[in-house]
Coordinates of N, CA and C in Angstrom, one line a residue:
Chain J
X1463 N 13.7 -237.3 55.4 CA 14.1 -238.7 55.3 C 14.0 -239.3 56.7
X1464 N 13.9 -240.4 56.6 CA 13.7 -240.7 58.0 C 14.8 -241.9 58.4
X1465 N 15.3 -242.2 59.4 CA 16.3 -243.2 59.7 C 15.9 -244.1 61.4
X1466 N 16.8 -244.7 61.6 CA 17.0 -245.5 62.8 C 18.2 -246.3 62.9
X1467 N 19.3 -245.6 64.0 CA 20.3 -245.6 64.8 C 20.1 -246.6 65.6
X1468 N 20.8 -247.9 65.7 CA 20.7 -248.4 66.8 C 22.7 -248.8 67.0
X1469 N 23.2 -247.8 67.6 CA 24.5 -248.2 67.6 C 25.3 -249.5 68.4
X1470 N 24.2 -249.7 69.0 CA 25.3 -251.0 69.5 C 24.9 -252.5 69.1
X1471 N 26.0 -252.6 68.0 CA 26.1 -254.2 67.6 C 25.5 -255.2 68.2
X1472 N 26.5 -255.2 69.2 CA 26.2 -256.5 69.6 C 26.5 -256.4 71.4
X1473 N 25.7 -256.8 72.2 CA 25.9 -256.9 73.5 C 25.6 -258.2 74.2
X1474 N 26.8 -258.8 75.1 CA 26.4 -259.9 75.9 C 26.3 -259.4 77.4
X1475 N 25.5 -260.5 78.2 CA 25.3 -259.7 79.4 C 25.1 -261.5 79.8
X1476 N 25.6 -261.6 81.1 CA 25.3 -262.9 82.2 C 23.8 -262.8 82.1
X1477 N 23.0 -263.9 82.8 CA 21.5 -264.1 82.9 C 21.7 -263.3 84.0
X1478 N 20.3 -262.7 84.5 CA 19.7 -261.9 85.5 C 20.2 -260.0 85.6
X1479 N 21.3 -259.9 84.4 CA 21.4 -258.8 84.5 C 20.1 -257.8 83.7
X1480 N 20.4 -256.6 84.1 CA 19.6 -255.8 83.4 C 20.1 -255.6 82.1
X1481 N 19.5 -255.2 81.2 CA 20.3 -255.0 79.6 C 19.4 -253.7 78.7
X1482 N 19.7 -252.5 78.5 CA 19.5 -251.6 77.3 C 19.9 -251.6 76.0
X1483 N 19.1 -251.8 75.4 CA 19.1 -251.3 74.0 C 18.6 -250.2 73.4
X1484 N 19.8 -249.4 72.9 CA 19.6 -247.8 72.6 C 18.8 -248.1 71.2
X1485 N 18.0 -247.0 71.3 CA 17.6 -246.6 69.6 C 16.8 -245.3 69.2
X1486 N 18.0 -244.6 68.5 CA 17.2 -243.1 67.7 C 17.3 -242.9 66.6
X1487 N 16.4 -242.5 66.9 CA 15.1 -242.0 65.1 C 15.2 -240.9 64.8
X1488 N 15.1 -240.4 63.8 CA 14.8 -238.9 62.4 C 14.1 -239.3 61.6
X1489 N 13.1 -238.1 62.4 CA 12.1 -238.2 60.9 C 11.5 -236.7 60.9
X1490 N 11.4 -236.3 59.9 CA 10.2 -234.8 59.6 C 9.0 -234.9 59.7
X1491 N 8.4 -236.1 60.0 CA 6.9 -236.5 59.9 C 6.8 -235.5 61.6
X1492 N 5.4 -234.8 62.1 CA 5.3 -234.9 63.5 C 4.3 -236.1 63.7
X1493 N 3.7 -237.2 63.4 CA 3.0 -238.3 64.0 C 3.8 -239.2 63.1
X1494 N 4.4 -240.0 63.8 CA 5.2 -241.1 63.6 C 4.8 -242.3 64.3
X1495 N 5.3 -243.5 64.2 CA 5.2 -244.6 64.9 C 6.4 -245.5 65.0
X1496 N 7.0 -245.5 66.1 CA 7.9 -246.4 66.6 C 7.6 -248.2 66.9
X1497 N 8.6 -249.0 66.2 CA 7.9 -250.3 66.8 C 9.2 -250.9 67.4
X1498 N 9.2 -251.9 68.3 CA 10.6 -252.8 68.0 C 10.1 -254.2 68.0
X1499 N 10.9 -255.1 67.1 CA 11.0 -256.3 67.2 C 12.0 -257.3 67.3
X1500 N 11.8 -258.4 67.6 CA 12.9 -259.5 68.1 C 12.7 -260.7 67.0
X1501 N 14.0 -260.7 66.6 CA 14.0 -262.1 65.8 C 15.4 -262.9 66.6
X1502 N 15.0 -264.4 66.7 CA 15.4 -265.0 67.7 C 16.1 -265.9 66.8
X1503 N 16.9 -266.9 67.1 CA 17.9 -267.6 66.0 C 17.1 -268.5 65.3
X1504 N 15.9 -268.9 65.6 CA 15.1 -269.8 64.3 C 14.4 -268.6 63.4
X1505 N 15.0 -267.1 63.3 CA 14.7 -266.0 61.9 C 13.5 -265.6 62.0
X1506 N 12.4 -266.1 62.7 CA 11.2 -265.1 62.5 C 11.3 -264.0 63.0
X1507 N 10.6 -262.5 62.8 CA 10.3 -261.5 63.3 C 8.9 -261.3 64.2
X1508 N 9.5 -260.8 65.2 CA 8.1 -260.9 66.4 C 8.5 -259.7 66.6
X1509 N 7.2 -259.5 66.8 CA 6.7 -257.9 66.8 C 6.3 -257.7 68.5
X1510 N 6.7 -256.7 68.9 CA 6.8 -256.6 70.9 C 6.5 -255.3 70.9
X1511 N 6.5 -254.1 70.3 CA 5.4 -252.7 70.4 C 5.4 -251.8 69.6
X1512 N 4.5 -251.2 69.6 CA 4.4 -250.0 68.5 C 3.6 -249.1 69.8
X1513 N 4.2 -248.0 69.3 CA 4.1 -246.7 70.4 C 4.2 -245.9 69.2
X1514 N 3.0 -244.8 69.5 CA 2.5 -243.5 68.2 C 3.8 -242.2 68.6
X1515 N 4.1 -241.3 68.1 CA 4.5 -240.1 68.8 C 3.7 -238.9 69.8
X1516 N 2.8 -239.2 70.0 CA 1.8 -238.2 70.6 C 1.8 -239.3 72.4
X1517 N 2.3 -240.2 72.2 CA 2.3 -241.0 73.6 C 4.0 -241.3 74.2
X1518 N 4.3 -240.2 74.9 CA 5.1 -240.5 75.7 C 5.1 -241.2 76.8
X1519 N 4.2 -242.1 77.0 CA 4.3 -242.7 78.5 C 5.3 -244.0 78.1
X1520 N 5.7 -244.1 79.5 CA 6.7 -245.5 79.4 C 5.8 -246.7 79.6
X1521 N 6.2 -247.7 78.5 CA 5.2 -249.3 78.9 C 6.3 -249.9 79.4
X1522 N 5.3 -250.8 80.3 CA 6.3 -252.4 80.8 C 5.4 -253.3 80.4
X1523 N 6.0 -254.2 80.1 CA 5.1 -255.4 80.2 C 6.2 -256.6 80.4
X1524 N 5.7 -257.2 81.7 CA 6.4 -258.1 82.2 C 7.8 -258.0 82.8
X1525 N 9.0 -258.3 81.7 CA 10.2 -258.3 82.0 C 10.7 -256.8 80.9
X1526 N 9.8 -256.7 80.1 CA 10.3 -255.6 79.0 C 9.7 -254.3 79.7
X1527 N 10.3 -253.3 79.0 CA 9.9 -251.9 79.2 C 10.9 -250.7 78.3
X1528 N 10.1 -249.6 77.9 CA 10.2 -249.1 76.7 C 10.4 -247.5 77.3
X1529 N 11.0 -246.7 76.9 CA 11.4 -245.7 77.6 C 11.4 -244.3 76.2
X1530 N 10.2 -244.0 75.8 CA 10.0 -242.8 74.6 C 10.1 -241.7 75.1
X1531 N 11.8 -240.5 74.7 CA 11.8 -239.5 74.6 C 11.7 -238.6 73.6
X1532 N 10.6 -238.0 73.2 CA 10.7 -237.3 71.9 C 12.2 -236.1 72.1
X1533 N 12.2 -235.9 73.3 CA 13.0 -234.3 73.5 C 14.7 -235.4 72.6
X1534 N 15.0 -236.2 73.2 CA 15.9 -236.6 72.7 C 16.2 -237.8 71.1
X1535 N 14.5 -237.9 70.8 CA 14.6 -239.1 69.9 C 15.1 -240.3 70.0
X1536 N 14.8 -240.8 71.1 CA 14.9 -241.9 71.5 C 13.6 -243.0 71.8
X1537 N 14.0 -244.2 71.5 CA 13.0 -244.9 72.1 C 13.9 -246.5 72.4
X1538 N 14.6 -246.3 73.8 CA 14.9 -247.6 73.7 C 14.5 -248.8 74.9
X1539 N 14.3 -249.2 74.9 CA 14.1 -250.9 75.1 C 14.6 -251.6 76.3
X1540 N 14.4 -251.8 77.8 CA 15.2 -252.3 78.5 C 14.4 -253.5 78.9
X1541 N 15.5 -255.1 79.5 CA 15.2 -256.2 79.5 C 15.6 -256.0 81.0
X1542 N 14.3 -256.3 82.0 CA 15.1 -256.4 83.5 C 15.1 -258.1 83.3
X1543 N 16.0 -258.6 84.2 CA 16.8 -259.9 84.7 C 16.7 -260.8 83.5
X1544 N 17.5 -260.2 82.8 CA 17.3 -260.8 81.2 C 17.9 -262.6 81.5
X1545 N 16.8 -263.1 80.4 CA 17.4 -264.5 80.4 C 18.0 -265.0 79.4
X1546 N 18.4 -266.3 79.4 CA 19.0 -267.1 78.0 C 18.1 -266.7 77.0
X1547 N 17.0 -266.8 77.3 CA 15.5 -267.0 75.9 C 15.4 -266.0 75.3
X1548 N 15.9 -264.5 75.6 CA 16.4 -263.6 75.5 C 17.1 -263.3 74.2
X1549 N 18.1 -264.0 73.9 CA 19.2 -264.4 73.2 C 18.3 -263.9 71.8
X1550 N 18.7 -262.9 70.9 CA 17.5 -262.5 69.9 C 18.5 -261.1 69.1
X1551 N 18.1 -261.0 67.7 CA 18.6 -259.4 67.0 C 17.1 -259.1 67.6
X1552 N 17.5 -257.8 67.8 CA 16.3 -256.6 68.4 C 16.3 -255.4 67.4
X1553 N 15.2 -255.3 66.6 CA 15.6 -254.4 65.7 C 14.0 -253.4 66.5
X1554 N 14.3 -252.2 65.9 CA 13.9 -250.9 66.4 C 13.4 -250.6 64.7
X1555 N 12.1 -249.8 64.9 CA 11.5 -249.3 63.4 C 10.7 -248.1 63.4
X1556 N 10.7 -247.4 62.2 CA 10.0 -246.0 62.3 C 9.0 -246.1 60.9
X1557 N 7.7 -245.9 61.3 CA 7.4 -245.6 60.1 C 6.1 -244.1 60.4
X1558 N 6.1 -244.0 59.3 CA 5.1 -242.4 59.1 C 3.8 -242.5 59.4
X1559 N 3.2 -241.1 58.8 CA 1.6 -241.3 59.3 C 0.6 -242.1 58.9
X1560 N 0.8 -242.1 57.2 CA 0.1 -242.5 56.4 C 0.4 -244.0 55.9
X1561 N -0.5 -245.5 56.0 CA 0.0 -246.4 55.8 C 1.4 -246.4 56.9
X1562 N 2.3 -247.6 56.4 CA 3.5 -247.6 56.8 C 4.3 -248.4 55.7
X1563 N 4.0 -247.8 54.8 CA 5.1 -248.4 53.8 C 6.3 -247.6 54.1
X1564 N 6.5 -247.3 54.6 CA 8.0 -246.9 54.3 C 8.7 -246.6 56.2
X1565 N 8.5 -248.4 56.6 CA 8.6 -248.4 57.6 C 10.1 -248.9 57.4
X1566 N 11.2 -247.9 58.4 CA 12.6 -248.1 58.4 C 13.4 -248.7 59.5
X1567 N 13.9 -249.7 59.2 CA 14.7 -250.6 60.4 C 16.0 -250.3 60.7
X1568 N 16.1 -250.2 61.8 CA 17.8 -250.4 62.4 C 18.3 -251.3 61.4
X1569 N 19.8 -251.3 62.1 CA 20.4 -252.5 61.8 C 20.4 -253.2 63.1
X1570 N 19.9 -253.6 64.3 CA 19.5 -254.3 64.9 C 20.9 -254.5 66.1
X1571 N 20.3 -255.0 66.8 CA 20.9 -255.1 68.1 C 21.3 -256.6 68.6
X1572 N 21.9 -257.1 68.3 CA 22.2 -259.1 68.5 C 22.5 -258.8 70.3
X1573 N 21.6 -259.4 71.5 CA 21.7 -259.5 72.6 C 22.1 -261.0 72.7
X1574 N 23.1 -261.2 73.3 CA 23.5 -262.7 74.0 C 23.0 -262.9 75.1
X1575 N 22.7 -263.4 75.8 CA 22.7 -263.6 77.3 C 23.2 -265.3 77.8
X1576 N 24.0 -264.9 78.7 CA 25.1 -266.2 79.2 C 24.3 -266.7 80.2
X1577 N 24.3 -268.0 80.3 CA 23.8 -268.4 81.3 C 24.9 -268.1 83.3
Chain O
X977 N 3.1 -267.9 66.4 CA 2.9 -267.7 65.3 C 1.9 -266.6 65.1
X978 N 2.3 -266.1 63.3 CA 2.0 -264.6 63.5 C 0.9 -264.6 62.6
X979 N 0.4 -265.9 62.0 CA -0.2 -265.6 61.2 C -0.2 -265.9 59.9
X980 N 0.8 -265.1 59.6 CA 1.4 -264.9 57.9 C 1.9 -266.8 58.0
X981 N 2.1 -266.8 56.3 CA 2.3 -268.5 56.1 C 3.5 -268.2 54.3
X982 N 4.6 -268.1 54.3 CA 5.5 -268.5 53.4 C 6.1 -269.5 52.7
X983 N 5.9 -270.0 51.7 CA 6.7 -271.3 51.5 C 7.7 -270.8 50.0
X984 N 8.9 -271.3 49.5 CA 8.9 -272.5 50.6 C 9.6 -272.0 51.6
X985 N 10.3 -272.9 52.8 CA 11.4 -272.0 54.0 C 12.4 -272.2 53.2
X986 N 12.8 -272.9 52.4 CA 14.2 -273.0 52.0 C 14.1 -273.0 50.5
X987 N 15.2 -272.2 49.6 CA 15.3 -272.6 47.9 C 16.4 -272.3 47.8
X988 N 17.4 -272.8 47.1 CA 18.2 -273.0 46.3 C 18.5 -273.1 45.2
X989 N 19.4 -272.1 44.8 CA 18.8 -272.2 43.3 C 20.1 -271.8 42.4
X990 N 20.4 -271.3 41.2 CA 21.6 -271.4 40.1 C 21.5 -270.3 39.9
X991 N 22.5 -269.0 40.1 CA 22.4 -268.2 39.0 C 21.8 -268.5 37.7
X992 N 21.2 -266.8 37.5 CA 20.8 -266.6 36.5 C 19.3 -267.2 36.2
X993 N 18.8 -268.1 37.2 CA 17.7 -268.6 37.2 C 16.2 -268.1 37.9
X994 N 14.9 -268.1 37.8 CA 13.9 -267.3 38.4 C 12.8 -268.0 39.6
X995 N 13.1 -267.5 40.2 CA 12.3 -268.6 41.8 C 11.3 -267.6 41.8
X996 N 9.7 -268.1 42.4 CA 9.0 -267.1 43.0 C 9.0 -267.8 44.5
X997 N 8.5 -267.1 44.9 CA 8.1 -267.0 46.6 C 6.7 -266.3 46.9
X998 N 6.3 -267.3 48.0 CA 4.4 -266.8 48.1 C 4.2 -266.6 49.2
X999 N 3.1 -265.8 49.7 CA 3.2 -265.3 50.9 C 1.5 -265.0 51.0
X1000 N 0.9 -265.5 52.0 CA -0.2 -265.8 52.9 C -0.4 -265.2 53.7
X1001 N -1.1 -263.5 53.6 CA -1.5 -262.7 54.9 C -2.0 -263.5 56.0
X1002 N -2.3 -262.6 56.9 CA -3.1 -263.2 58.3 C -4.4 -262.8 57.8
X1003 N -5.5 -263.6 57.8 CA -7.0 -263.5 57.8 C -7.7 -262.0 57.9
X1004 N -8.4 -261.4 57.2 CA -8.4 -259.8 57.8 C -7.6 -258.9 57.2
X1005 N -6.0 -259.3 57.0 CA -5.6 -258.1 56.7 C -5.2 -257.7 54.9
X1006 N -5.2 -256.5 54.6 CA -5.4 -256.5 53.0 C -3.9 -255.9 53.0
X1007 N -2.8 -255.4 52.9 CA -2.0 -255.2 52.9 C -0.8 -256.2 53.1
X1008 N -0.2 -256.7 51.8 CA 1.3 -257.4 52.1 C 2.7 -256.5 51.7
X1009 N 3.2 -256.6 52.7 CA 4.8 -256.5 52.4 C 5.4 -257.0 52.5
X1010 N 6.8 -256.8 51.4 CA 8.3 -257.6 50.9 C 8.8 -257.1 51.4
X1011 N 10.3 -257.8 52.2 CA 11.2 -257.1 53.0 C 12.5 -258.5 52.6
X1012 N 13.7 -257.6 52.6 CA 14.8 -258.5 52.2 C 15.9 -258.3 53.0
X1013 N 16.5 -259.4 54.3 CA 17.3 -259.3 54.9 C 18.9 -259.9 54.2
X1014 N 19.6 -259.3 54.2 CA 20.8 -259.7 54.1 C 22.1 -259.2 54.5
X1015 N 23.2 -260.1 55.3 CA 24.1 -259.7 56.4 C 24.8 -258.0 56.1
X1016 N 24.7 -257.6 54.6 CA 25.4 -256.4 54.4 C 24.2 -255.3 54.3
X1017 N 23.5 -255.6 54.2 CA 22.0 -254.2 53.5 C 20.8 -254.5 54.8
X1018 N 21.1 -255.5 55.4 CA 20.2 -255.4 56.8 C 18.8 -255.6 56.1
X1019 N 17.8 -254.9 57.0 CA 16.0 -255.4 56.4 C 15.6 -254.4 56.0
X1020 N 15.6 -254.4 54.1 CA 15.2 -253.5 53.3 C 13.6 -253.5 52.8
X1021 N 13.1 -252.7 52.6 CA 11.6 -252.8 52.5 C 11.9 -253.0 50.9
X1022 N 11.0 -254.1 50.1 CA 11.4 -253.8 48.7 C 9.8 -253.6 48.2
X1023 N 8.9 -253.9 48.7 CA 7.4 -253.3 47.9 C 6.1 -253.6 48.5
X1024 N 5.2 -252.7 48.9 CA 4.2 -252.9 49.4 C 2.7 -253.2 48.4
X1025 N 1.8 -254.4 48.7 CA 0.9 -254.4 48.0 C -0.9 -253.9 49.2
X1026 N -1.4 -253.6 48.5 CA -2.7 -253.2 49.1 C -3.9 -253.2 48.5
X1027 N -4.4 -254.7 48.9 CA -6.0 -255.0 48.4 C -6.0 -255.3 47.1
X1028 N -4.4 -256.2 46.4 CA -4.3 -256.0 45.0 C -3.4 -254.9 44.1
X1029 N -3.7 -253.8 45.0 CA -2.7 -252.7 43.7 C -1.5 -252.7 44.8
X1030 N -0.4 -252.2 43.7 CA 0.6 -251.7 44.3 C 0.9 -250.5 45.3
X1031 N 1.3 -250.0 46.4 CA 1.6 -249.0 47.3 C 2.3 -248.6 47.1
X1032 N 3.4 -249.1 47.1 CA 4.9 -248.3 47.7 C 6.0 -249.4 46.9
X1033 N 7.3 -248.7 46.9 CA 8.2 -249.2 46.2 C 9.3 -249.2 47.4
X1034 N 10.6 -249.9 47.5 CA 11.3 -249.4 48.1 C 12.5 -249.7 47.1
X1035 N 13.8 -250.4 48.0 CA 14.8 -251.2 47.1 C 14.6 -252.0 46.3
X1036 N 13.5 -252.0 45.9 CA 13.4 -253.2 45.2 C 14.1 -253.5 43.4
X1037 N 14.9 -254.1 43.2 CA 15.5 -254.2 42.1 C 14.7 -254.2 40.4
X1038 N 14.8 -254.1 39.4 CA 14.0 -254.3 38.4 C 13.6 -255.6 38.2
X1039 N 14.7 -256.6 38.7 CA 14.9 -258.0 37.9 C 13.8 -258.8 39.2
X1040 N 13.7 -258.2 39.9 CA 11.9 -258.8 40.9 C 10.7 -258.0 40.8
X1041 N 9.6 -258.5 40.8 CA 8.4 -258.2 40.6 C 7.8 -259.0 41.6
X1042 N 6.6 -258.1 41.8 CA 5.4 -258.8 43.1 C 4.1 -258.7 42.3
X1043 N 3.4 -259.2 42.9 CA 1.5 -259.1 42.5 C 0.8 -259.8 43.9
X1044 N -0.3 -259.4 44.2 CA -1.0 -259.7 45.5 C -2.6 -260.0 44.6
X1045 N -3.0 -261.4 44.6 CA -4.2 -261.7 44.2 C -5.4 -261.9 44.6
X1046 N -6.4 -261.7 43.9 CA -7.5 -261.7 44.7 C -7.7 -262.5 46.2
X1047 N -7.3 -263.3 46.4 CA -7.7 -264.2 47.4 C -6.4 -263.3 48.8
X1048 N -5.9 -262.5 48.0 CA -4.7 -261.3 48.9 C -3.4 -262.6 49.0
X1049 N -3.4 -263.5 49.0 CA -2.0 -263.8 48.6 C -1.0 -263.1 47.6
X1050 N 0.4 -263.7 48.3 CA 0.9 -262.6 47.2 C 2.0 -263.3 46.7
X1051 N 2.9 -262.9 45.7 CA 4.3 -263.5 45.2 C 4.8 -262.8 44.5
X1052 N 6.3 -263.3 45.3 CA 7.5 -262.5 44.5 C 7.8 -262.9 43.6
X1053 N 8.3 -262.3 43.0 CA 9.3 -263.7 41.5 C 10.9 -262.8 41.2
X1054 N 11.9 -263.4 41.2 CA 13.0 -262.9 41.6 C 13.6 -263.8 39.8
X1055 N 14.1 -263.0 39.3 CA 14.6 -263.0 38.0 C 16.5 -262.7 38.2
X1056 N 16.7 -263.7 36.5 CA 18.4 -263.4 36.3 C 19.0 -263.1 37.9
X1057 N 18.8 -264.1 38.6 CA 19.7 -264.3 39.6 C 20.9 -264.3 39.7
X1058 N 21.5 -263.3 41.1 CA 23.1 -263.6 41.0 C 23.1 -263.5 42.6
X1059 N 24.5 -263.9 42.9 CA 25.2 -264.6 44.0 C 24.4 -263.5 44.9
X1060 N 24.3 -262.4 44.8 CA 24.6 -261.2 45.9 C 22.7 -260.9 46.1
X1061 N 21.8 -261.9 45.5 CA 20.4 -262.1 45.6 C 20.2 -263.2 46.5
X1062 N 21.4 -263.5 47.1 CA 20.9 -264.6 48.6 C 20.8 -263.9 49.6
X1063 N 19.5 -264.4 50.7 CA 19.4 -263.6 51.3 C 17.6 -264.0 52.2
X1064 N 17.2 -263.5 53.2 CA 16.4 -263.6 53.8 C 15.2 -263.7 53.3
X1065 N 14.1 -263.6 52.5 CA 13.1 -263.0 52.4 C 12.1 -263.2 53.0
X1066 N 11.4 -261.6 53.7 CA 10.5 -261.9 54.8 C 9.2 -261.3 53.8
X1067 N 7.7 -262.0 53.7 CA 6.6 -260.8 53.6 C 5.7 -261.0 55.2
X1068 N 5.3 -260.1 55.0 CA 4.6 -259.1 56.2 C 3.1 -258.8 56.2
X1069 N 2.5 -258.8 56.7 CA 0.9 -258.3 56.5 C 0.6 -257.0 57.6
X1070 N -0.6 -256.4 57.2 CA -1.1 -255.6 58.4 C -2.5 -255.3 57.8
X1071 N -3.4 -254.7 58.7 CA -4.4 -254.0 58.8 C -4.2 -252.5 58.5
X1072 N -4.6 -252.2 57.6 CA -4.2 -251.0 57.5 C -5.4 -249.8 57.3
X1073 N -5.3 -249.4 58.7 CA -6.6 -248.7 58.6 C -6.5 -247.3 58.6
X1074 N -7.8 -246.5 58.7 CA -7.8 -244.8 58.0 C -6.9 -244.3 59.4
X1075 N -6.8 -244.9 59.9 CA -6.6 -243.5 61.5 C -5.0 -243.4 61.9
X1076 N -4.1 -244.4 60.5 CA -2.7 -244.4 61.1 C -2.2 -245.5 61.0
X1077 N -1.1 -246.0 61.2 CA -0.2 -247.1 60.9 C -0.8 -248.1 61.8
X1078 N -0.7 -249.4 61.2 CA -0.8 -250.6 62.2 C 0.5 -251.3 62.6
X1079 N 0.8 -252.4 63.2 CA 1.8 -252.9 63.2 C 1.9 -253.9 61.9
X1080 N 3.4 -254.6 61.7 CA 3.4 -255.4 61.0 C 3.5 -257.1 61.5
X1081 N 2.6 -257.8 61.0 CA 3.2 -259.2 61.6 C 4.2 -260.1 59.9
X1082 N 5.4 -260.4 60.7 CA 5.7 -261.4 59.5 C 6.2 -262.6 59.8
X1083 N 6.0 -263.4 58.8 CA 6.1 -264.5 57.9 C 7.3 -265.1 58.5
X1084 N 7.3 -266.6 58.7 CA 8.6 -267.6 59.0 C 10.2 -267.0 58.2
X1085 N 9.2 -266.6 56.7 CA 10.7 -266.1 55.8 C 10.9 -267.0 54.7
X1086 N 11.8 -266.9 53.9 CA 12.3 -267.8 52.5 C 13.8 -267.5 52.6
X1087 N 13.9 -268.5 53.0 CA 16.1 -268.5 52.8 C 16.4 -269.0 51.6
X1088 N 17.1 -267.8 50.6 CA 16.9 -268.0 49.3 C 18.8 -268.0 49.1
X1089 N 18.8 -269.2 48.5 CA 21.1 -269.1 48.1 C 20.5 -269.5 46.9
X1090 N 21.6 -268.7 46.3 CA 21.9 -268.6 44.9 C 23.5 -269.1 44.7
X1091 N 23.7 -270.0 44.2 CA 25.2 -270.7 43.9 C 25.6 -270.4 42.9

């Protein structure tokens, strides 16, 4: 079966701080695919990365950056000098080799950020 | 914007009553998915369609049904409605090619209450 952990509800943080978002995964599959996305308070889902299991390298892009341990099943998410715009549920997803129907979401991560 | 195109954004509707909801992949891609957010069950995958036939099942209840039509549009139809059937509904598109998962892009959504 496969799952995704994202234990922390809800986090607020002042603007310019740095901010983590944890998230681990179970799954039996060995090629999997990790994604996370951000839905922001007007409800769309925006999609921000998919990373295979065979790629452990860390991405940045921009202000984001993504930190995949397989040793520990992790793959989580850090915002450097996070801003207001920020302000978003951050959901974390796993899905398998084949297709991705049976792609499974967190229950998501609600980041505040204060001005 | 991602592409995908849902209407309507908003319905309201009576118990016991049957709404559908329609959903407009992104250009290119043959694969739609149903996904149903709501504050207690989070974003449940409820059925994947592909190029017309059905894929994958998930939560999806008896009293809804999907179909994806030639032109790959697709629609839900959500039957004998009750209070605890309000709720988010997102569909999703992707490319779904031979070599592995793609990502998902989705839809604005359908904010569906049932009174």
């Amino acid at each position: 079966a496969q799952k995704v952990t994202q234990a922390q509800t809800e986090i607020s943080v002042v603007e310019k701080e740095d901010v983590t978002l944890d998230c681990v995964y179970e799954t039996r599959d060995t090629t999997y695919y990790l994604f996370w996305y951000k839905q922001p308070p007007s409800g769309e889902l925006v999609f921000l990365i998919r990373r295979n299991s065979f790629d452990e390298q860390n991405e940045i892009s921009g202000r984001y950056s993504w930190n995949f341990q397989k040793s520990t099943s992790s793959f989580n998410f850090t915002i450097t000098a996070s801003q207001v715009v920020d302000s978003a549920v951050y959901f974390c997803a796993l899905s398998g080799r084949y297709n991705n129907n049976d792609m499974r979401f967190g229950a998501g991560t609600r980041l505040t950020v204060k001005p | 914007d991602s592409g995908v195109t849902q209407t309507p954004k908003h319905l309201i509707t009576a118990t016991g009553q049957r709404v559908t909801l329609r959903c407009s992949p992104r250009s290119g891609d043959l694969s739609v998915y149903w996904y149903q957010q709501s504050l207690d069950q989070g974003l449940q995958f409820l059925i994947q369609y592909y190029n017309g036939e059905e894929r994958a099942k998930g939560n999806i209840l008896e009293r809804f049904s999907a179909q994806q039509f030639p032109d790959l549009h697709s629609e839900l139809n959500l039957s004998s409605l009750e209070l605890g059937d309000s709720a988010l509904y997102f569909c999703a598109s992707s490319v779904v090619g031979t070599s592995g998962t793609n990502e998902q892009f989705f839809g604005p959504g359908t904010r569906l209450t049932v009174l």
